[in-house]
XYZ file of C-alpha atoms in Angstrom:
698
model
C 60.918 91.678 106.402
C 61.066 89.209 103.510
C 61.787 90.594 100.055
C 61.857 87.315 98.200
C 58.565 87.873 96.460
C 59.266 91.592 95.633
C 62.237 90.635 93.810
C 61.016 87.616 91.901
C 57.821 88.549 90.367
C 56.134 86.532 87.750
C 54.152 89.237 86.508
C 54.500 93.141 86.656
C 52.175 96.188 86.077
C 53.494 99.409 85.350
C 51.206 102.026 87.078
C 51.035 105.415 85.488
C 52.717 104.209 82.051
C 52.920 107.055 79.577
C 54.907 107.820 76.260
C 55.642 111.254 77.829
C 57.730 109.667 80.686
C 61.372 108.743 80.111
C 61.128 106.585 83.435
C 58.250 104.605 81.853
C 60.044 104.290 78.466
C 63.150 102.949 80.266
C 61.403 100.704 82.687
C 59.510 98.655 79.989
C 62.550 98.756 77.584
C 64.802 97.281 80.595
C 62.107 94.532 81.129
C 61.790 93.517 77.503
C 65.603 93.623 76.908
C 67.223 92.050 79.964
C 65.142 88.676 79.849
C 62.086 89.106 81.930
C 59.767 86.590 80.665
C 56.251 87.257 82.576
C 53.614 89.453 81.417
C 54.102 93.248 81.747
C 50.781 95.144 82.094
C 50.760 98.820 81.233
C 48.151 100.998 83.287
C 47.303 104.332 82.504
C 43.831 106.206 83.629
C 43.223 107.250 80.107
C 43.526 103.776 78.577
C 44.389 103.763 75.036
C 47.782 102.694 73.591
C 50.849 103.257 75.449
C 54.477 102.313 74.286
C 52.525 100.750 71.493
C 50.467 98.329 73.373
C 46.864 98.403 74.860
C 46.672 100.121 78.391
C 44.146 99.336 81.304
C 42.759 102.084 82.915
C 43.287 100.556 86.380
C 44.825 97.680 88.324
C 41.314 96.323 88.414
C 40.963 96.094 84.843
C 44.293 93.709 84.329
C 42.910 90.342 83.613
C 45.303 88.415 85.311
C 47.206 88.294 88.384
C 49.856 90.960 89.253
C 52.826 90.409 91.418
C 54.474 93.461 91.575
C 53.255 96.914 90.692
C 55.683 99.581 89.603
C 54.317 102.817 90.509
C 55.045 106.046 88.474
C 51.625 108.316 89.495
C 51.867 111.665 90.926
C 52.444 111.804 94.700
C 48.910 112.426 95.956
C 47.675 109.622 93.774
C 50.079 107.006 95.190
C 48.061 106.082 98.306
C 44.977 105.314 95.938
C 47.004 102.937 93.923
C 48.034 100.842 97.052
C 44.339 100.817 98.362
C 43.237 99.338 94.773
C 46.179 97.012 94.722
C 45.503 95.682 98.475
C 42.034 94.846 97.569
C 43.177 93.108 94.548
C 45.658 91.097 96.659
C 48.694 92.683 95.069
C 51.532 92.567 97.907
C 54.567 93.981 96.295
C 55.205 97.361 95.057
C 58.043 99.638 93.842
C 57.196 103.327 94.101
C 59.370 105.580 91.735
C 57.470 108.699 92.531
C 59.179 111.348 94.631
C 57.663 114.220 96.817
C 57.677 112.490 99.914
C 59.741 112.727 103.155
C 62.754 114.115 101.253
C 60.247 117.033 100.138
C 59.344 118.557 103.725
C 56.615 118.289 106.113
C 53.770 117.581 103.694
C 55.643 114.907 101.994
C 56.669 113.352 105.311
C 52.916 113.288 106.252
C 52.108 111.496 102.908
C 54.843 109.073 103.377
C 53.895 108.024 107.135
C 50.281 107.494 105.536
C 51.737 105.150 103.113
C 53.832 103.336 105.743
C 50.997 103.084 107.961
C 49.070 101.503 105.174
C 51.655 98.978 104.229
C 51.887 97.805 107.916
C 47.765 97.393 108.074
C 47.981 95.365 104.836
C 51.283 93.541 104.871
C 52.553 95.297 101.917
C 56.217 95.112 100.798
C 57.042 98.587 99.273
C 60.569 99.497 97.808
C 60.776 103.395 97.855
C 59.283 105.643 97.535
C 61.493 108.151 95.750
C 63.775 105.083 94.430
C 64.539 103.811 90.961
C 63.818 100.344 91.585
C 65.895 97.209 91.282
C 67.899 95.014 88.825
C 67.812 91.104 89.718
C 70.340 90.493 86.957
C 70.482 87.012 88.153
C 66.861 86.407 87.427
C 66.665 88.709 84.371
C 63.956 90.852 86.170
C 64.844 94.735 85.933
C 61.974 96.932 86.928
C 64.206 99.875 87.062
C 63.435 103.399 85.824
C 66.876 104.218 84.359
C 68.707 103.048 81.234
C 70.727 99.925 81.937
C 73.807 99.784 79.900
C 74.212 96.876 77.696
C 75.147 94.215 78.074
C 74.241 93.521 81.675
C 76.786 91.705 83.250
C 75.361 88.929 85.650
C 77.867 87.994 88.413
C 77.855 87.727 92.242
C 78.024 91.031 93.409
C 74.856 92.185 95.258
C 74.418 96.258 95.334
C 72.432 98.162 97.801
C 72.331 102.113 97.403
C 70.844 104.821 99.385
C 71.372 107.070 96.375
C 69.191 106.557 93.160
C 71.405 109.309 91.234
C 74.746 107.178 91.643
C 73.249 103.824 90.947
C 73.553 104.097 87.050
C 77.297 105.223 87.746
C 78.056 102.448 89.948
C 76.526 99.885 87.259
C 78.442 101.438 84.265
C 81.508 101.489 86.291
C 81.159 97.793 87.211
C 80.457 97.159 83.590
C 83.586 99.068 82.520
C 85.675 96.787 85.115
C 83.913 93.511 84.006
C 82.321 93.088 87.546
C 78.937 91.313 87.243
C 76.003 91.808 89.616
C 73.615 89.592 90.997
C 71.088 92.334 92.219
C 71.190 95.948 92.393
C 68.631 97.797 94.600
C 67.947 101.605 94.578
C 66.314 102.235 98.138
C 64.425 105.449 97.816
C 63.246 106.614 101.255
C 63.088 103.095 102.955
C 59.541 103.814 103.995
C 58.728 100.083 104.295
C 61.794 97.881 103.040
C 65.049 98.892 104.349
C 68.592 98.388 103.618
C 68.902 95.526 106.059
C 65.942 93.925 104.880
C 68.007 93.695 101.432
C 71.208 92.665 103.001
C 69.384 89.918 104.871
C 68.112 88.607 101.743
C 71.232 88.893 100.026
C 72.960 86.703 102.798
C 70.681 83.994 101.929
C 70.828 84.570 98.180
C 72.782 81.655 96.590
C 73.783 84.041 93.549
C 75.473 86.531 95.669
C 78.778 86.286 97.141
C 79.603 89.770 98.045
C 77.596 92.751 99.162
C 78.396 96.381 98.194
C 76.541 98.867 100.112
C 76.458 102.948 99.463
C 75.245 104.511 102.802
C 74.119 107.975 103.578
C 72.963 106.829 106.912
C 72.933 103.930 109.114
C 69.206 103.914 110.270
C 69.019 101.194 112.760
C 72.481 100.319 114.155
C 71.257 97.397 115.998
C 69.598 95.817 113.174
C 72.511 96.610 110.800
C 74.960 94.798 113.230
C 72.602 91.897 113.315
C 72.792 91.411 109.539
C 76.498 92.381 109.268
C 77.317 89.636 111.849
C 75.082 87.127 109.758
C 77.020 88.041 106.571
C 80.383 87.900 108.280
C 79.768 84.148 109.853
C 78.143 83.000 106.279
C 81.428 84.181 104.694
C 79.865 86.901 102.458
C 82.073 90.130 102.752
C 80.237 93.492 102.893
C 82.082 96.394 101.391
C 80.517 99.686 102.337
C 80.905 103.288 101.173
C 79.558 105.263 103.989
C 79.732 108.981 103.542
C 79.452 111.814 106.142
C 82.887 111.588 107.449
C 82.971 115.194 109.049
C 83.631 115.395 112.468
C 80.436 116.208 114.668
C 81.969 115.710 117.955
C 79.470 113.721 120.432
C 80.894 115.667 123.751
C 80.005 114.205 127.200
C 79.901 116.623 129.915
C 83.427 117.056 131.627
C 84.890 113.777 130.138
C 87.817 113.446 127.951
C 86.441 110.603 126.159
C 83.563 112.571 124.777
C 85.767 114.984 123.071
C 87.566 112.218 121.073
C 84.596 109.973 120.073
C 82.694 111.814 116.882
C 80.137 110.162 114.759
C 82.066 108.905 112.134
C 84.686 107.444 114.454
C 82.141 105.428 116.089
C 80.788 104.275 112.799
C 84.170 103.420 111.802
C 84.816 101.446 114.854
C 81.614 99.553 114.609
C 82.312 98.503 111.075
C 85.645 97.284 111.733
C 84.149 95.334 114.576
C 81.337 93.754 112.395
C 83.610 92.720 109.635
C 82.445 95.251 107.166
C 85.046 96.631 104.672
C 84.863 100.558 104.552
C 85.902 102.075 101.661
C 86.405 105.743 100.473
C 85.403 105.674 97.018
C 82.890 104.411 94.288
C 85.661 102.974 92.442
C 87.099 101.004 95.488
C 83.615 99.856 96.477
C 83.108 98.033 92.895
C 86.804 96.901 92.635
C 87.064 95.387 96.082
C 83.825 93.682 95.825
C 84.774 92.432 92.473
C 87.855 90.982 93.975
C 86.385 89.379 96.836
C 83.680 87.894 94.469
C 86.439 86.300 92.371
C 88.891 84.898 94.938
C 87.069 84.607 98.090
C 88.734 84.642 101.648
C 92.788 85.121 101.413
C 94.761 82.801 103.564
C 97.124 85.612 104.980
C 99.127 88.642 104.414
C 102.385 87.377 102.807
C 102.265 88.173 99.423
C 104.452 87.507 96.507
C 104.603 89.772 93.442
C 105.294 89.099 89.917
C 105.682 91.927 87.591
C 107.160 92.955 84.261
C 108.054 96.503 85.607
C 110.776 97.784 88.187
C 108.987 100.832 88.660
C 105.786 99.090 89.379
C 107.583 96.957 92.162
C 108.731 99.872 93.858
C 104.914 101.367 93.935
C 103.769 98.048 95.189
C 106.331 97.756 98.059
C 105.378 101.265 99.155
C 101.590 100.394 98.950
C 102.062 97.098 100.688
C 103.373 98.616 103.831
C 100.399 101.050 103.787
C 98.100 98.180 103.839
C 99.921 96.107 106.439
C 101.081 93.547 103.924
C 104.160 91.507 104.003
C 106.373 91.031 100.976
C 108.867 88.278 102.515
C 112.016 87.281 100.624
C 111.760 84.103 98.556
C 112.675 80.881 99.722
C 116.130 79.558 98.380
C 114.307 76.925 96.300
C 112.306 79.628 94.548
C 115.312 81.841 94.145
C 117.146 79.103 92.552
C 114.142 78.229 90.247
C 113.680 81.737 89.334
C 117.352 82.314 88.503
C 116.773 79.805 85.587
C 113.837 81.615 84.326
C 114.700 85.367 84.766
C 117.046 87.041 82.356
C 120.724 87.437 83.577
C 120.487 91.371 83.942
C 117.293 90.809 86.104
C 117.394 90.585 89.838
C 115.466 87.922 91.485
C 113.456 89.271 94.833
C 110.159 89.964 95.996
C 108.780 92.074 94.439
C 109.894 90.167 91.193
C 110.258 92.155 88.087
C 110.770 89.706 85.359
C 111.949 92.743 82.979
C 110.749 93.826 79.547
C 112.024 90.633 78.241
C 108.317 89.602 78.162
C 107.903 91.191 74.880
C 110.346 88.611 73.474
C 109.678 85.753 75.647
C 105.826 85.681 75.791
C 105.845 82.757 78.162
C 108.304 84.595 80.749
C 105.833 85.964 83.250
C 103.727 82.757 83.271
C 106.664 80.813 84.215
C 107.641 82.976 86.808
C 104.348 83.071 88.231
C 104.304 79.180 88.530
C 107.577 79.361 90.365
C 106.305 82.082 92.863
C 103.186 80.269 93.584
C 104.929 77.446 94.730
C 106.833 79.193 97.323
C 106.357 77.687 100.768
C 106.555 81.332 102.406
C 103.771 82.959 100.209
C 100.106 83.097 101.079
C 99.041 84.855 97.775
C 100.523 86.245 94.550
C 99.822 89.475 92.821
C 100.225 89.103 89.332
C 100.770 92.511 87.388
C 98.857 91.877 83.870
C 95.666 92.970 82.266
C 93.404 91.863 79.574
C 94.220 92.877 75.649
C 92.777 95.831 74.684
C 92.817 95.748 70.875
C 92.384 92.566 68.556
C 95.436 91.740 66.361
C 94.969 90.651 63.112
C 95.263 87.157 64.209
C 94.060 86.774 67.606
C 94.418 83.012 68.153
C 97.975 83.575 69.821
C 96.496 86.134 72.235
C 93.787 83.470 73.144
C 96.319 80.886 73.555
C 98.745 82.872 75.720
C 95.975 83.974 78.160
C 94.362 80.474 78.261
C 97.777 79.033 79.475
C 98.212 81.766 82.090
C 94.532 81.118 83.151
C 95.459 77.378 83.517
C 98.342 78.402 85.653
C 96.353 80.648 87.924
C 93.708 78.109 88.307
C 96.025 75.212 89.175
C 98.066 77.552 91.504
C 98.260 76.202 95.106
C 97.796 79.685 96.379
C 95.191 82.443 95.402
C 96.468 84.604 92.621
C 95.308 88.234 92.423
C 95.607 89.996 88.844
C 96.124 93.629 88.743
C 96.517 96.148 85.959
C 98.851 98.939 86.076
C 96.324 101.582 86.001
C 92.416 102.171 86.316
C 91.154 101.606 82.590
C 87.927 100.157 81.018
C 88.344 96.368 80.191
C 87.220 96.669 76.167
C 84.859 94.504 74.368
C 87.893 92.270 73.184
C 89.309 92.016 76.474
C 86.244 90.558 78.124
C 85.701 88.215 75.161
C 89.347 86.986 75.859
C 88.425 86.762 79.646
C 85.276 84.741 79.086
C 86.853 82.405 76.592
C 89.847 81.592 78.253
C 88.842 81.606 81.878
C 91.295 84.364 82.549
C 90.168 85.651 86.093
C 88.920 89.209 87.240
C 91.602 91.842 86.841
C 91.789 94.526 89.662
C 91.709 97.938 88.147
C 95.168 99.638 88.825
C 97.992 99.154 91.573
C 96.491 102.001 93.925
C 92.906 100.371 93.751
C 94.193 96.859 93.849
C 96.579 97.258 96.604
C 93.674 98.848 98.675
C 91.545 95.840 97.713
C 93.915 93.272 98.517
C 94.681 94.683 101.752
C 91.006 95.015 102.428
C 90.260 91.312 101.500
C 93.165 90.059 103.774
C 91.563 91.804 106.683
C 88.102 90.770 106.024
C 89.352 87.245 105.733
C 91.088 87.426 109.291
C 88.004 88.904 110.780
C 85.756 86.055 108.991
C 88.101 83.365 110.566
C 87.993 84.968 114.134
C 84.187 85.262 113.775
C 83.803 81.598 113.085
C 86.337 80.561 115.933
C 84.681 82.958 118.460
C 81.071 83.175 117.272
C 80.002 84.114 120.838
C 82.577 85.708 122.568
C 82.113 86.225 126.096
C 82.852 89.660 127.730
C 84.875 89.943 131.119
C 82.670 89.665 134.373
C 81.772 92.771 136.185
C 80.965 93.700 139.746
C 78.009 95.578 141.253
C 74.647 95.198 139.375
C 72.708 98.420 138.105
C 70.100 97.755 140.767
C 72.596 98.877 143.489
C 72.920 102.503 141.908
C 69.304 103.396 141.736
C 69.101 107.248 142.210
C 72.694 107.696 140.655
C 72.759 111.172 139.161
C 74.797 113.981 138.047
C 78.769 113.730 137.940
C 80.503 111.511 140.311
C 84.140 112.462 141.135
C 87.285 110.625 141.798
C 86.341 109.430 145.340
C 82.815 107.967 144.540
C 83.934 106.748 140.882
C 86.957 105.142 142.212
C 85.190 103.262 145.003
C 82.416 102.271 142.250
C 85.425 100.720 140.288
C 87.108 98.914 143.251
C 83.721 97.205 143.942
C 84.145 95.699 140.477
C 87.399 94.288 140.837
C 89.327 97.143 139.072
C 92.726 97.987 140.762
C 92.634 101.636 141.977
C 95.292 103.880 143.789
C 94.892 103.843 147.442
C 93.175 107.119 148.830
C 92.396 108.754 151.938
C 89.806 111.600 152.032
C 90.450 114.121 154.501
C 88.712 117.352 155.740
C 91.782 119.444 157.206
C 95.599 119.781 156.754
C 96.386 117.762 160.112
C 94.429 114.850 158.727
C 96.217 115.342 155.469
C 99.697 115.109 156.794
C 98.647 111.788 159.018
C 97.260 110.410 155.623
C 100.644 111.259 154.051
C 102.810 110.033 156.697
C 100.478 106.610 156.629
C 101.077 106.249 152.911
C 104.792 107.156 152.930
C 106.429 110.304 150.853
C 106.157 111.499 148.235
C 102.089 111.771 148.004
C 99.503 113.611 145.838
C 96.768 115.992 146.866
C 93.715 116.291 144.946
C 90.415 118.158 145.494
C 87.654 115.760 146.195
C 85.095 118.301 145.057
C 82.215 116.883 142.770
C 81.627 117.506 139.188
C 85.085 118.602 138.284
C 86.307 116.738 135.221
C 89.853 118.806 134.727
C 91.081 119.383 138.486
C 94.705 120.011 137.300
C 93.491 123.130 135.058
C 91.730 124.611 138.112
C 94.468 124.129 140.645
C 93.053 120.915 142.265
C 96.251 118.807 142.197
C 99.305 118.932 143.860
C 101.907 116.391 142.762
C 105.241 114.892 144.363
C 104.877 116.262 147.859
C 107.715 115.260 150.078
C 107.289 116.635 153.409
C 104.673 117.461 156.054
C 105.366 121.110 155.344
C 104.558 120.687 151.527
C 101.499 118.707 152.336
C 100.339 121.373 154.454
C 101.008 124.283 151.977
C 99.550 122.189 149.261
C 96.338 121.692 151.126
C 95.951 125.334 151.646
C 96.572 126.191 148.148
C 94.041 123.489 146.981
C 91.256 124.477 149.165
C 91.883 128.304 148.107
C 91.885 127.434 144.458
C 88.507 125.574 144.774
C 86.626 128.359 146.777
C 86.914 127.046 150.078
C 86.092 123.260 149.256
C 87.905 121.543 152.244
C 87.611 117.668 151.137
C 90.874 116.471 149.640
C 91.918 113.405 148.726
C 95.543 112.042 149.559
C 97.154 109.308 147.567
C 100.605 107.868 147.258
C 102.734 109.222 144.418
C 103.029 106.841 141.328
C 105.686 107.681 138.732
C 107.127 105.846 135.709
C 105.149 103.564 133.294
C 102.762 104.559 130.619
C 99.647 106.427 131.297
C 96.322 105.230 129.390
C 92.994 106.619 128.883
C 90.232 104.233 129.289
C 86.695 105.669 128.684
C 83.311 104.477 127.968
C 81.013 106.899 126.565
C 77.258 106.214 125.328
C 76.960 107.029 121.800
C 73.205 108.127 120.565
C 73.169 105.635 117.949
C 75.496 102.571 118.656
C 75.372 102.678 122.574
C 78.419 102.204 124.625
C 81.449 102.928 123.163
C 85.205 102.181 124.390
C 87.770 104.321 123.867
C 91.493 103.258 124.822
C 94.539 105.238 124.056
C 97.487 107.516 125.495
C 96.095 109.490 128.369
C 97.298 111.972 131.024
C 96.920 115.688 130.724
C 97.672 115.960 127.022
C 94.964 113.384 125.873
C 92.973 115.683 123.732
C 96.292 116.977 122.036
C 97.539 113.650 121.412
C 94.189 112.300 120.158
C 95.755 108.845 120.036
C 92.732 106.339 120.566
C 91.283 103.043 119.321
C 87.586 102.572 119.723
C 85.316 99.632 120.191
C 81.590 99.223 120.402
C 80.793 97.226 123.614
C 80.734 94.349 124.254
C 84.455 93.609 124.087
C 86.528 90.976 125.416
C 90.287 91.016 126.280
C 91.447 89.905 122.749
C 89.540 92.866 121.129
C 90.999 95.243 123.750
C 94.666 93.962 123.141
C 94.084 94.320 119.339
C 93.009 97.932 120.026
C 95.866 98.680 122.046
C 98.168 97.781 119.182
C 96.416 100.268 116.782
C 97.822 103.127 118.828
C 100.499 105.250 117.384
C 102.103 105.283 120.601
C 101.927 101.423 120.915
C 105.942 101.555 120.875
C 105.612 102.944 124.533
C 103.633 100.017 125.713
C 106.319 97.780 124.196
C 109.258 99.483 126.188
C 111.249 102.217 124.357
C 114.708 103.538 125.556
C 115.027 101.250 128.626
C 111.396 101.425 129.499
C 109.592 98.493 131.001
C 107.369 96.635 128.399
C 103.845 96.415 129.400
C 102.043 93.371 130.072
C 99.241 93.807 127.364
C 97.492 90.518 128.388
C 97.076 92.051 131.983
C 96.193 95.588 130.686
C 93.534 94.049 127.989
C 92.156 91.917 131.029
C 91.632 95.142 133.208
C 90.068 97.234 130.389
C 87.875 94.475 129.388
C 86.675 94.411 132.988
C 86.016 98.141 133.030
C 83.963 97.718 129.870
C 81.787 95.070 131.090
C 81.226 96.894 134.223
C 80.215 99.920 132.447
C 77.503 97.656 130.611
C 76.277 96.244 133.863
C 75.532 100.021 134.978
C 72.665 100.185 132.823
C 70.933 102.709 130.577
C 71.638 105.698 133.107
C 75.422 105.567 132.703
C 76.481 108.467 130.253
C 80.238 107.806 130.729
C 82.851 106.348 132.666
C 86.322 107.334 132.371
C 89.828 106.483 133.937
C 92.603 108.974 133.234
C 95.206 108.105 133.762
C 95.254 104.248 134.092
C 98.855 103.638 134.809
C 100.641 100.611 133.180
C 104.081 99.602 134.513
C 104.898 96.047 133.556
C 102.459 93.897 134.804
C 101.139 96.523 137.410
C 97.878 97.981 136.453
C 96.154 101.019 138.388
C 93.777 103.529 138.133
C 95.057 106.875 139.465
C 91.626 109.006 138.654
C 88.041 108.357 137.665
C 85.046 110.267 136.554
C 81.444 108.715 136.047
C 78.837 110.813 134.436
C 74.942 109.749 134.819
C 72.024 110.559 132.444
C 69.297 112.484 133.912
């Protein structure tokens, strides 16, 4: 849905305007003080004078065209306003009124009537139960809460699923000197959705970064579409998605289902889509402000210039947390800095130019100039901040910051300015920044390092998206049509055969029905061997006594066969396989998330999989590159690289096999609930599925 007309009306009617309502007072005041140049018509069923101006009794009495109706009437009267407005040709509405879907069944019924009427009459409605919006770029502010002054215009578009937090976000953005292009309080999203607004912001020339506060992602497929558009367009999305408590999405009898929770899947989806997920409102605003200021960052090698040794140590610790590198300075840089830094200082990265900056006000700037020229640095972090209090003669302050601003503007690499702690930018500090061109200052080392790390990761994702705009998934085997009628849980014998048909390497096995056949099969494979029950529908065979390992003789095979059959209440079908030892055991599982669809989990496997809980998630489709990246995220990734003399895994081969499994799972159609290999044995370039389970949806 296009929302261009909604956010750019030439005339506005406040329907339900009254001197008794703070909402009404604030909305009109916002429109008058923030630059709206068009007419504002007041509508009140009693007529008379409202807010010191004549009021019309209805929309029909307004003598000029209305582009946007801002509706503040009681809940039961909203639909009547829409009916009247639709007859008059009014297509855009903001509904402030509450008491709809959020209030219970009766409210939900009223909201569904509004949605149906809007669809029938091609109406664009923001809300209900929303404060409205602030189009700061155009000076159009039909917004029901007071807007703190001055309204800072900038390039951050903000979309919130919480009206109560909108003013807090706006106030904090002002305190940190972050200007907005558009702020939208979504309300119940009965017609206009978050993704509609994001779509608009991707195309909006006034917006460089999109900041989202999300209580829920209502339509994952549509959200994915607009997020990919934003990533390719070079517009970062920063999101605070709440509701991180684990509500596991268990899949019957599969390990994978116990590892994939709602928030885990959302987290994986956001990472894949290049959406920066943050954990606080402060990080939402600060990270968006940084990206709006510096744009993409070329790499993770950071040079640090500070006037504090203690700050240098904090930065070094946090850089490691964020995956940022602080490489040694080049010899030429060290030589140049040695001429600048006092003799009692130490030239290293992070660089502490010492407290001598209080004597030599040019010291920090000259050191910055040297570090930005270092050939091994991708960006520079400068610890500085705007002045807080105006001195009696502010001219030297302006001159100092103007000189720093010139150095930053002329730097061959991006410079990110960060303050020591998170404090408000004062009016004097804002004036210095505006007059001298001193750049955006990230608030505090803690938030600053988080923002830099996030910006570096987004920049890498943006570069990959441009290079791989349409990544091809691995080819798969048997089509879903070949599995018509598949139902229930398929145990290892059928699941392994299915995987083998797709070219997935599977350990050889033989199905036997008595101990004589078991011994014969063991002798054909060669000892040692493994015996497993072939009973269908068992997800944890070892827990039930259905597995015997390292059988080295015919007698051991006979005894094991009897034990397995007895443990499974006389189930005679048994699988015989060659014993596999060494290597690393992985879990490869694909489970259907109810919102996001098929989701891949890859991690350390075996019988301790739920205890270790070391997995990385990806939403399908994936390619081998994405799988390889997931493998490196595991806490146990060192095992795959080879430790204590162990053979290193061929990660390219592993990734290709896992990508093939994922692509095959996709080919199985909507009936697939989960597909799991546990373990997938990895030994060098040898990759082999040792056990498998498939669950079909009813």
